[in-house]
CSV table of C-alpha atoms in Angstrom, one decimal:
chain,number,residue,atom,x,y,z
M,1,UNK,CA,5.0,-9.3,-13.8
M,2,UNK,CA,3.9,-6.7,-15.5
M,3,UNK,CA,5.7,-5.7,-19.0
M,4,UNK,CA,7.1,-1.8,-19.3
M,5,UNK,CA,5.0,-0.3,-22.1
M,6,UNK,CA,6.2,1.9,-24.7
M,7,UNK,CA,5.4,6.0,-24.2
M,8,UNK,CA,2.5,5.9,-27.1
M,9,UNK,CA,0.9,2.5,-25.6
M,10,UNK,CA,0.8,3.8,-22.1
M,11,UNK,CA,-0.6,6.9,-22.9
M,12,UNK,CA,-3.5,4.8,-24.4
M,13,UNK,CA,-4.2,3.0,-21.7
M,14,UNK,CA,-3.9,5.7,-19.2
M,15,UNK,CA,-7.0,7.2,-21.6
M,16,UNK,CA,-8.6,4.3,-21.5
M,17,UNK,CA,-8.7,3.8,-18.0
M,18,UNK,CA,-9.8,6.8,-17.5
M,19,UNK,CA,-12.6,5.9,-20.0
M,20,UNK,CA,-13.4,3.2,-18.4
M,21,UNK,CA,-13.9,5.1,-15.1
M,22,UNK,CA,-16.3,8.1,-16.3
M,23,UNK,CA,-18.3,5.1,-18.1
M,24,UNK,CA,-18.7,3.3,-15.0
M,25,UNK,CA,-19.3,6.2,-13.0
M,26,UNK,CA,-21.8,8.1,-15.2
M,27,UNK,CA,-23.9,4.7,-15.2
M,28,UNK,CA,-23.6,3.4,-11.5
M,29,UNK,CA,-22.1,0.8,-12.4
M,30,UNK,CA,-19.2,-1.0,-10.8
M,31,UNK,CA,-18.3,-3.6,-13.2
M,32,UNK,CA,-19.4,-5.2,-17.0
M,33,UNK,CA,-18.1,-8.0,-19.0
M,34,UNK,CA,-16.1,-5.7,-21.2
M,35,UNK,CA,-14.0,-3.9,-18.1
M,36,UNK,CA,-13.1,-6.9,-17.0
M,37,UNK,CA,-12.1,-8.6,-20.3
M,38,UNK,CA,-10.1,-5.0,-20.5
M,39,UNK,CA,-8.7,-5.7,-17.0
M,40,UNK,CA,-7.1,-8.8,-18.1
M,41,UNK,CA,-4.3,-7.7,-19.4
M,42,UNK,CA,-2.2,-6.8,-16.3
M,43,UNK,CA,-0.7,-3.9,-17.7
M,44,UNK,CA,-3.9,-2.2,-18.1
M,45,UNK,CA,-5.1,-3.7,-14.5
M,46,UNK,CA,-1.6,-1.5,-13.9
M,47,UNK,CA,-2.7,1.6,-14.9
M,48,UNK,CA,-6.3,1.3,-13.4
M,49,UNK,CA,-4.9,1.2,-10.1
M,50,UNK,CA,-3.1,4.1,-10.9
M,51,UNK,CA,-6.1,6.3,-12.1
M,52,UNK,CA,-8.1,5.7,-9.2
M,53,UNK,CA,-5.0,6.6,-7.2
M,54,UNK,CA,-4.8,9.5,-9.3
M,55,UNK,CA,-8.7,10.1,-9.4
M,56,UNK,CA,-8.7,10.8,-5.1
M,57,UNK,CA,-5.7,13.0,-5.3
M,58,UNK,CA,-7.5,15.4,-7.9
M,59,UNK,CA,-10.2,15.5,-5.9
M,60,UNK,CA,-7.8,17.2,-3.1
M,61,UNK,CA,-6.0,19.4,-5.7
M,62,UNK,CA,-8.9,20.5,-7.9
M,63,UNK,CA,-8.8,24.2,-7.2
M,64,UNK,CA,-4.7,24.6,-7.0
M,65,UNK,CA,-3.9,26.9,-9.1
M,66,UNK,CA,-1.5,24.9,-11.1
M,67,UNK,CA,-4.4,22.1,-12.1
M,68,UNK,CA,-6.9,25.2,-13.4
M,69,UNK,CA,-4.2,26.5,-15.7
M,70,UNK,CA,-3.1,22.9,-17.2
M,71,UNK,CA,-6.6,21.9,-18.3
M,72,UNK,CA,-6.4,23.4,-21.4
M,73,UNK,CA,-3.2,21.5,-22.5
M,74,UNK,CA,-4.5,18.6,-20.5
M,75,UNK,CA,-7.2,18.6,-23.0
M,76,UNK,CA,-5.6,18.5,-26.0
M,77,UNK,CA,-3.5,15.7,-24.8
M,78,UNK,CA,-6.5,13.6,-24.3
M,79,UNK,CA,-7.8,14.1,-27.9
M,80,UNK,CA,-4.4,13.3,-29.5
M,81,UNK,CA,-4.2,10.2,-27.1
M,82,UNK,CA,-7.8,8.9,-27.9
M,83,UNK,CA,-7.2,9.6,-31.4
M,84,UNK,CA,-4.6,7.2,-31.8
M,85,UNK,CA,-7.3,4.0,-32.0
M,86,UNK,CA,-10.8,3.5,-32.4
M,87,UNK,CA,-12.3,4.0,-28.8
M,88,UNK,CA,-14.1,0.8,-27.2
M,89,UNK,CA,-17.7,2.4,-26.5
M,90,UNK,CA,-18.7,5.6,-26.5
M,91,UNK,CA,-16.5,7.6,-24.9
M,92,UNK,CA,-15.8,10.8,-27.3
M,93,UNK,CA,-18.9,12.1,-25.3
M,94,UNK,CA,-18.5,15.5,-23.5
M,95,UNK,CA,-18.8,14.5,-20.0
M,96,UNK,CA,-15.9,11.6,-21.0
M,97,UNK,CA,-13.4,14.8,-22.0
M,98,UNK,CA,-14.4,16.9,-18.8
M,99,UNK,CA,-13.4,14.2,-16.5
M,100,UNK,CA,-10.4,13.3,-18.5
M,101,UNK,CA,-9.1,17.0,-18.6
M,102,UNK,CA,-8.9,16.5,-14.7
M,103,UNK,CA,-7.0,13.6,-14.8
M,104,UNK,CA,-4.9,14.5,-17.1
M,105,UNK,CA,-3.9,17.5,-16.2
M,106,UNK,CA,-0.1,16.6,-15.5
M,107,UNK,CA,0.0,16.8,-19.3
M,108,UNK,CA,0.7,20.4,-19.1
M,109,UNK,CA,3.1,20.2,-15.9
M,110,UNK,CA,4.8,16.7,-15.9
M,111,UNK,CA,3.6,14.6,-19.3
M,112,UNK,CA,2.5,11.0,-18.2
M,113,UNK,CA,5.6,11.4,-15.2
M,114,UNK,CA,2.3,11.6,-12.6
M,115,UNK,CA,1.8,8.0,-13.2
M,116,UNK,CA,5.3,7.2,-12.0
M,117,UNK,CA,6.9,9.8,-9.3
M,118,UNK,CA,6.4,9.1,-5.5
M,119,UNK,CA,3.2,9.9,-3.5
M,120,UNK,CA,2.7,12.0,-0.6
M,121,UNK,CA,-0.2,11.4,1.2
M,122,UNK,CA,-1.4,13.2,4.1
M,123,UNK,CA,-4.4,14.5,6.5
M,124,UNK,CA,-5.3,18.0,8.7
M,125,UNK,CA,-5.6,18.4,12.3
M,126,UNK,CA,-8.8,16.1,13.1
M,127,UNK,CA,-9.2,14.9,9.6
M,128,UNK,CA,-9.0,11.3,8.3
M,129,UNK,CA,-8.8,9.8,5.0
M,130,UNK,CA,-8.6,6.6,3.4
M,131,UNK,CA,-6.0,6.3,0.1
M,132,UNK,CA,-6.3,3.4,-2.4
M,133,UNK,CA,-3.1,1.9,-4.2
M,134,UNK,CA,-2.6,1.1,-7.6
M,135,UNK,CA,-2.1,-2.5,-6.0
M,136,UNK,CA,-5.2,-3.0,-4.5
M,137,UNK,CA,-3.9,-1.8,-0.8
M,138,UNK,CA,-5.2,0.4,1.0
M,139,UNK,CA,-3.8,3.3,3.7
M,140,UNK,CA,-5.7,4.5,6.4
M,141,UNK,CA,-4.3,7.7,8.0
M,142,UNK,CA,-5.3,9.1,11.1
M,143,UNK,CA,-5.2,13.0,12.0
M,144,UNK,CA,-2.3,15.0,11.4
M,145,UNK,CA,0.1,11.7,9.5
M,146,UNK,CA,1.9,11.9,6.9
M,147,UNK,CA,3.3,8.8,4.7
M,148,UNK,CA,5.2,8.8,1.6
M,149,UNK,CA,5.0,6.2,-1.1
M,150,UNK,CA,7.0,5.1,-3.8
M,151,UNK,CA,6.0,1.8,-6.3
M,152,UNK,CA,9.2,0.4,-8.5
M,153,UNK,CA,8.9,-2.6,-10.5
M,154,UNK,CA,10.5,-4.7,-7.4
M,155,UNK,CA,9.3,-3.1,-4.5
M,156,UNK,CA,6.6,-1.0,-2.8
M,157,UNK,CA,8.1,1.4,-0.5
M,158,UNK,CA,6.8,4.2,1.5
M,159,UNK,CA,7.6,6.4,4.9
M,160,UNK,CA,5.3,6.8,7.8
M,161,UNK,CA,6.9,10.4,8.5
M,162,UNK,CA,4.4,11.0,11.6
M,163,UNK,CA,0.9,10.4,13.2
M,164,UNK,CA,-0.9,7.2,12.3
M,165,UNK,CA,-1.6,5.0,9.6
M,166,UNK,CA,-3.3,1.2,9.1
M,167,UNK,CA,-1.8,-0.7,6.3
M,168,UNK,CA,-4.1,-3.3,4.5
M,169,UNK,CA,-1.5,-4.8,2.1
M,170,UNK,CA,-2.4,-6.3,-1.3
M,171,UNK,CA,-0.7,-9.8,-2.0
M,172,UNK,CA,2.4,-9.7,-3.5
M,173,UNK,CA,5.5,-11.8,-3.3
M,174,UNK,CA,7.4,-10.3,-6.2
M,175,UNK,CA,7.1,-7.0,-4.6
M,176,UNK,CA,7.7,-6.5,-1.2
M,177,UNK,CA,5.8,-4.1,0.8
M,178,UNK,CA,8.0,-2.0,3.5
M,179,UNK,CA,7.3,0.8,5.7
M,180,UNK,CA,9.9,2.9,7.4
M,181,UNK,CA,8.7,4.7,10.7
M,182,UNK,CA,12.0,6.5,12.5
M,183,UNK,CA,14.3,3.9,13.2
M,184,UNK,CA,11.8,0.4,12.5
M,185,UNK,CA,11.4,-1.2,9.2
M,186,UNK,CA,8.1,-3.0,8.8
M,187,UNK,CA,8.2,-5.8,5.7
M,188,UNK,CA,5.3,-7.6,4.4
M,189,UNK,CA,3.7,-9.2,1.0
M,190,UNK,CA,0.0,-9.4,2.0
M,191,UNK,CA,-1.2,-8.3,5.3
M,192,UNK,CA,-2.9,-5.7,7.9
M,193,UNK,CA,-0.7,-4.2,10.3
M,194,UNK,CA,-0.9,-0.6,12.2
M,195,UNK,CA,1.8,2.2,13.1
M,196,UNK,CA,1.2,4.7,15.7
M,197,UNK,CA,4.4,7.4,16.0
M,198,UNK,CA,2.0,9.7,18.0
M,199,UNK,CA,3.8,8.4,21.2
M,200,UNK,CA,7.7,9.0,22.0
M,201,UNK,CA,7.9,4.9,21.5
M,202,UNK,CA,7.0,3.6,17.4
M,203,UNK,CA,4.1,0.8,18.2
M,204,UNK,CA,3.4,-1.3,15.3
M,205,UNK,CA,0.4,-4.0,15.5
M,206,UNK,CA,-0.1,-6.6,13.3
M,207,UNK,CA,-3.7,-7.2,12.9
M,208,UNK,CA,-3.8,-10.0,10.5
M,209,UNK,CA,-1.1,-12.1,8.4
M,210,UNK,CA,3.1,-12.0,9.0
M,211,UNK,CA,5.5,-9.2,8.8
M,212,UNK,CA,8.7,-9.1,9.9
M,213,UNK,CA,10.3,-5.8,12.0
M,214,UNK,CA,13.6,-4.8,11.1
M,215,UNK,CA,16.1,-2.4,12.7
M,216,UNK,CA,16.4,0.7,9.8
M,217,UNK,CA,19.2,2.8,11.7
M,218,UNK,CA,21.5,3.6,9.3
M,219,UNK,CA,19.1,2.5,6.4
M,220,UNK,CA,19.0,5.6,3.1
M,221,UNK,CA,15.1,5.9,3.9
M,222,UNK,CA,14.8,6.4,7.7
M,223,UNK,CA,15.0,9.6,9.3
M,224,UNK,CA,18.5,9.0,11.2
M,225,UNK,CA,18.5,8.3,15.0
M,226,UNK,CA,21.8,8.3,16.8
M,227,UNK,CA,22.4,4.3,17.7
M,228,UNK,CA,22.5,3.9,20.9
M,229,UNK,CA,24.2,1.8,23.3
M,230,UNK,CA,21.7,-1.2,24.0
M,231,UNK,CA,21.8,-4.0,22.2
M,232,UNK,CA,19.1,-4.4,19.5
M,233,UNK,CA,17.3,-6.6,17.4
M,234,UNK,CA,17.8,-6.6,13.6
M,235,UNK,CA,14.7,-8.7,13.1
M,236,UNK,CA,11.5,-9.5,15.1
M,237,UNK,CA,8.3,-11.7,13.3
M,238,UNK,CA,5.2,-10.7,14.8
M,239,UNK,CA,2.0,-13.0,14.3
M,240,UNK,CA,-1.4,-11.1,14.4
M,241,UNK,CA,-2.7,-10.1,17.7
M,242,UNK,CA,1.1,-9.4,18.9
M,243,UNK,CA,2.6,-6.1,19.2
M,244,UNK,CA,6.0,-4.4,19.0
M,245,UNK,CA,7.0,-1.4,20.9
M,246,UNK,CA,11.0,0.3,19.9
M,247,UNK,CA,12.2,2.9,21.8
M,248,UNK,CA,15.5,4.7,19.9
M,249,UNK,CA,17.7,3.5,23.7
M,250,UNK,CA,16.5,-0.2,24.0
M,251,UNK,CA,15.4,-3.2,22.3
M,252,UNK,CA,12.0,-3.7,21.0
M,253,UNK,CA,9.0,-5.1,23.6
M,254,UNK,CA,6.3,-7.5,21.8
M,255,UNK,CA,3.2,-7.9,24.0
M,256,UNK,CA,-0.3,-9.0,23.1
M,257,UNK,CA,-2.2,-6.1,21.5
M,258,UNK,CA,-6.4,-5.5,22.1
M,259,UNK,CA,-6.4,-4.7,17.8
M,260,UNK,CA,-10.0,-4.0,18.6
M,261,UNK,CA,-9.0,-1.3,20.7
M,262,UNK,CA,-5.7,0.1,18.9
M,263,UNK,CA,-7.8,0.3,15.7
M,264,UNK,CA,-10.8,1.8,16.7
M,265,UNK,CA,-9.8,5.5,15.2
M,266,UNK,CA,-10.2,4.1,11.5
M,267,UNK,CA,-14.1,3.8,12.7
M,268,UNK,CA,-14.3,6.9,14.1
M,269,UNK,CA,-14.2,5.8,17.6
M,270,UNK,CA,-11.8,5.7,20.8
M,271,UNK,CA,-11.9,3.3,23.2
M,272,UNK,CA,-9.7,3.4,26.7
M,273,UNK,CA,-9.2,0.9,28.9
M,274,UNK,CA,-7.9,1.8,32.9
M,275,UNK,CA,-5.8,4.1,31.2
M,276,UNK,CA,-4.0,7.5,32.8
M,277,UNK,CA,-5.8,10.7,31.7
M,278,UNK,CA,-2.7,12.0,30.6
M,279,UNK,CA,-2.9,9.8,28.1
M,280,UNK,CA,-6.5,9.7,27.2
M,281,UNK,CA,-6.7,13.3,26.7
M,282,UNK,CA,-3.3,13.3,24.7
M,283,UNK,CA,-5.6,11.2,21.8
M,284,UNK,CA,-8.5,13.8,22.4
M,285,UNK,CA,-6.6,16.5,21.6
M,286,UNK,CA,-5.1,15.1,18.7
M,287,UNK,CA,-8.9,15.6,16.9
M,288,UNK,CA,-9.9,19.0,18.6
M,289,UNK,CA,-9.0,22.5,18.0
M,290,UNK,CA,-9.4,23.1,21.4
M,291,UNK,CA,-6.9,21.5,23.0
M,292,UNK,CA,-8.1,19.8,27.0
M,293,UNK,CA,-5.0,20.9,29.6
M,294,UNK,CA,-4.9,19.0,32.7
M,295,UNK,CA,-4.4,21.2,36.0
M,296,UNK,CA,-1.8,18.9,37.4
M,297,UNK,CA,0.1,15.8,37.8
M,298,UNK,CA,-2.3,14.3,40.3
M,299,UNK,CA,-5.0,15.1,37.7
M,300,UNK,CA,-3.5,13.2,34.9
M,301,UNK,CA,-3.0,10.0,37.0
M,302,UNK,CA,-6.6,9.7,37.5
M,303,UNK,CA,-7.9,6.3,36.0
M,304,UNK,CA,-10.3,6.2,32.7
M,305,UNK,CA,-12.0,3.8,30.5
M,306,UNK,CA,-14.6,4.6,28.0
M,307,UNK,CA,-15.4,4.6,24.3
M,308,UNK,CA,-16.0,8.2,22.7
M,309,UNK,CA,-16.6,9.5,18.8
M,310,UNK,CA,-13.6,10.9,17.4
M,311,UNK,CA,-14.0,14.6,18.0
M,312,UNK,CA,-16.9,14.3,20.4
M,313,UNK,CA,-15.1,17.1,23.4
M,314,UNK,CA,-18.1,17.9,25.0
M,315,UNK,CA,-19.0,13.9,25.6
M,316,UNK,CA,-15.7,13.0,27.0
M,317,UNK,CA,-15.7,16.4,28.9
M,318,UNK,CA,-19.3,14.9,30.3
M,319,UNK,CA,-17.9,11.6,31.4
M,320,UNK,CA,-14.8,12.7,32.8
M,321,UNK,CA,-16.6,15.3,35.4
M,322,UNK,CA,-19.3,12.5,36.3
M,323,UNK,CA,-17.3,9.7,36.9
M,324,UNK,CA,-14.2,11.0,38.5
M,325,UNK,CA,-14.2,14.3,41.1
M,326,UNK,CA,-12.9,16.4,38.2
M,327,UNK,CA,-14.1,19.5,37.0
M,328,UNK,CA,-13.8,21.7,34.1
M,329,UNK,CA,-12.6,25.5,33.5
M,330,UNK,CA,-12.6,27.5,30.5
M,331,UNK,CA,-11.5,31.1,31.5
M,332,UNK,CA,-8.5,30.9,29.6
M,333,UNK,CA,-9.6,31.6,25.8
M,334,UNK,CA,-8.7,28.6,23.3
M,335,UNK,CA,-8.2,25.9,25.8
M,336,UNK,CA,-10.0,23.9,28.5
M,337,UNK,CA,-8.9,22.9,31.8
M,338,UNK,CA,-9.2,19.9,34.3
M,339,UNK,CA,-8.5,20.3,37.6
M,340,UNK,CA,-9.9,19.2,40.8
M,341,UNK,CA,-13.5,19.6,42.6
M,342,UNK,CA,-13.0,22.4,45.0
């Protein structure tokens, strides 16, 4: 467990860290025998995990206005921080302030209060991105999601608000790790698991380890969903390979999940399997700017199974019109229709 440090030691090790990380940077290095006596010490292995945390959401927020007018104070922060010891190695050098103006730029807008608020995380139409923990876990979110995520001394807690996400959780049985998507509460200490809310129904697929499923109606951090009626579960286990589907009305379905196929969108692919069109082109969409519309209902039942590059219209446009008597209009500006062969 990691001890609470005093204001003047953690600001120490925050500089340090961030020492540690223009160091290794500047020389291409990913390791030496000196971090890694320096990691050690779990509270600075703490706050590592929170500068490279830290590190990926400057890169996202460099030009905000807010971050160009705190460097200044950020700086002088820095110097009074560094100051307070003999630095380990050189790190009074130039390039060693620059990158620690960035990082420290909450000085001038929160103090050292960065390092412990919650995170919002999130990704554009069509983007992905990849966000590291201060744990060693790791979230992949898919286009348009959006997850919240809060780290207390006894628990790591976050909120899949919508879209996509894979969880890759770092071991940790002091501190359970719990996601809340709508009305299901997924619990785990070290595993890989993956929650799709781009469908009506929350899917959650564990790819490797245990978690247990809970029921969060009613719980402070779900959005609320009016209970229904039908009975439901208040805990499901799911081993890998198995996966849960809740609708809000019903009790959860567990099935056997193709992973392979569910998480394919963290490599940049999509792969379909006999499935409806209204379906398939409900995923394309989700990474285009111009969204595919299909003509009719007869249209979207038509059959399709394929693997395509995230993003890749024109390709899926090209399969769809070879393989099945579909074809493709674009007189309406913005959008693109499939309808029938005439």
């Amino acid at each position: 467990m990691i001890k609470q440090a005093e204001p003047d030691d953690h600001a120490r090790r925050i500089a340090e860290a961030v020492a540690w990380h223009t160091h290794l940077h500047e020389s291409d290095l990913t390791s030496t025998p000196e971090f890694e006596d320096w990691l050690k010490d779990p509270a600075n292995a703490h706050v590592w995990g929170q500068t490279l945390a830290l590190w990926d959401f400057v890169g996202t927020q460099a030009k905000e206005p807010e971050m160009v007018g705190a460097r200044t104070a950020a700086l002088t922060a820095v110097k009074r921080a560094m100051a307070q010891r003999r630095a380990p190695l050189k790190w009074r050098r130039p390039a060693f302030a620059a990158a620690a103006v960035v990082l420290f730029m909450t000085a001038g807008l929160e103090g050292y209060g960065w390092f412990n608020r919650p995170a919002d995380y999130s990704t554009g139409f069509g983007e992905r991105r990849v966000v590291r923990l201060e744990d060693g876990s790791r979230i992949s979110l898919d286009s348009d999601s959006d997850v919240t995520v809060r780290y207390t001394k006894h628990a790591r807690e976050l909120h899949l608000l919508k879209g996509q996400a894979r969880f890759d959780v770092a071991h940790d049985v002091e501190r359970p790790f719990s996601v809340v998507a709508r009305d299901q509460k997924v619990v785990a200490t070290g595993t890989a698991f993956n929650i799709d809310l781009t469908q009506p129904n929350v899917a959650v697929t564990l790819i490797e380890g245990h978690v247990v499923v809970l029921d969060a109606t009613g719980d402070g951090d779900a959005v609320p969903v009016p209970r229904q009626a039908a009975p439901r579960n208040p805990q499901v286990e799911l081993r890998a390979g198995q996966e849960l589907v809740a609708a809000s009305n019903k009790a959860p379905v567990i099935k056997t999940a193709n992973v392979q196929q569910i998480t394919s969108w963290v490599s940049g692919q999509l792969i379909f399997s006999n499935e409806p069109l209204t379906e398939v082109v409900a995923r394309i969409n989700r990474y285009s700017t111009t969204p595919i519309v299909i003509a009719d209902p007869q249209v979207g039942n038509e059959r399709v199974s394929g693997v395509f590059n995230v993003g890749d219209v024109s390709g899926f446009l090209d399969m769809v019109t070879q393989t099945l008597p579909l074809s493709v209009a674009t007189d309406e500006p913005g959008r693109i229709t499939l309808k029938k062969k005439s």
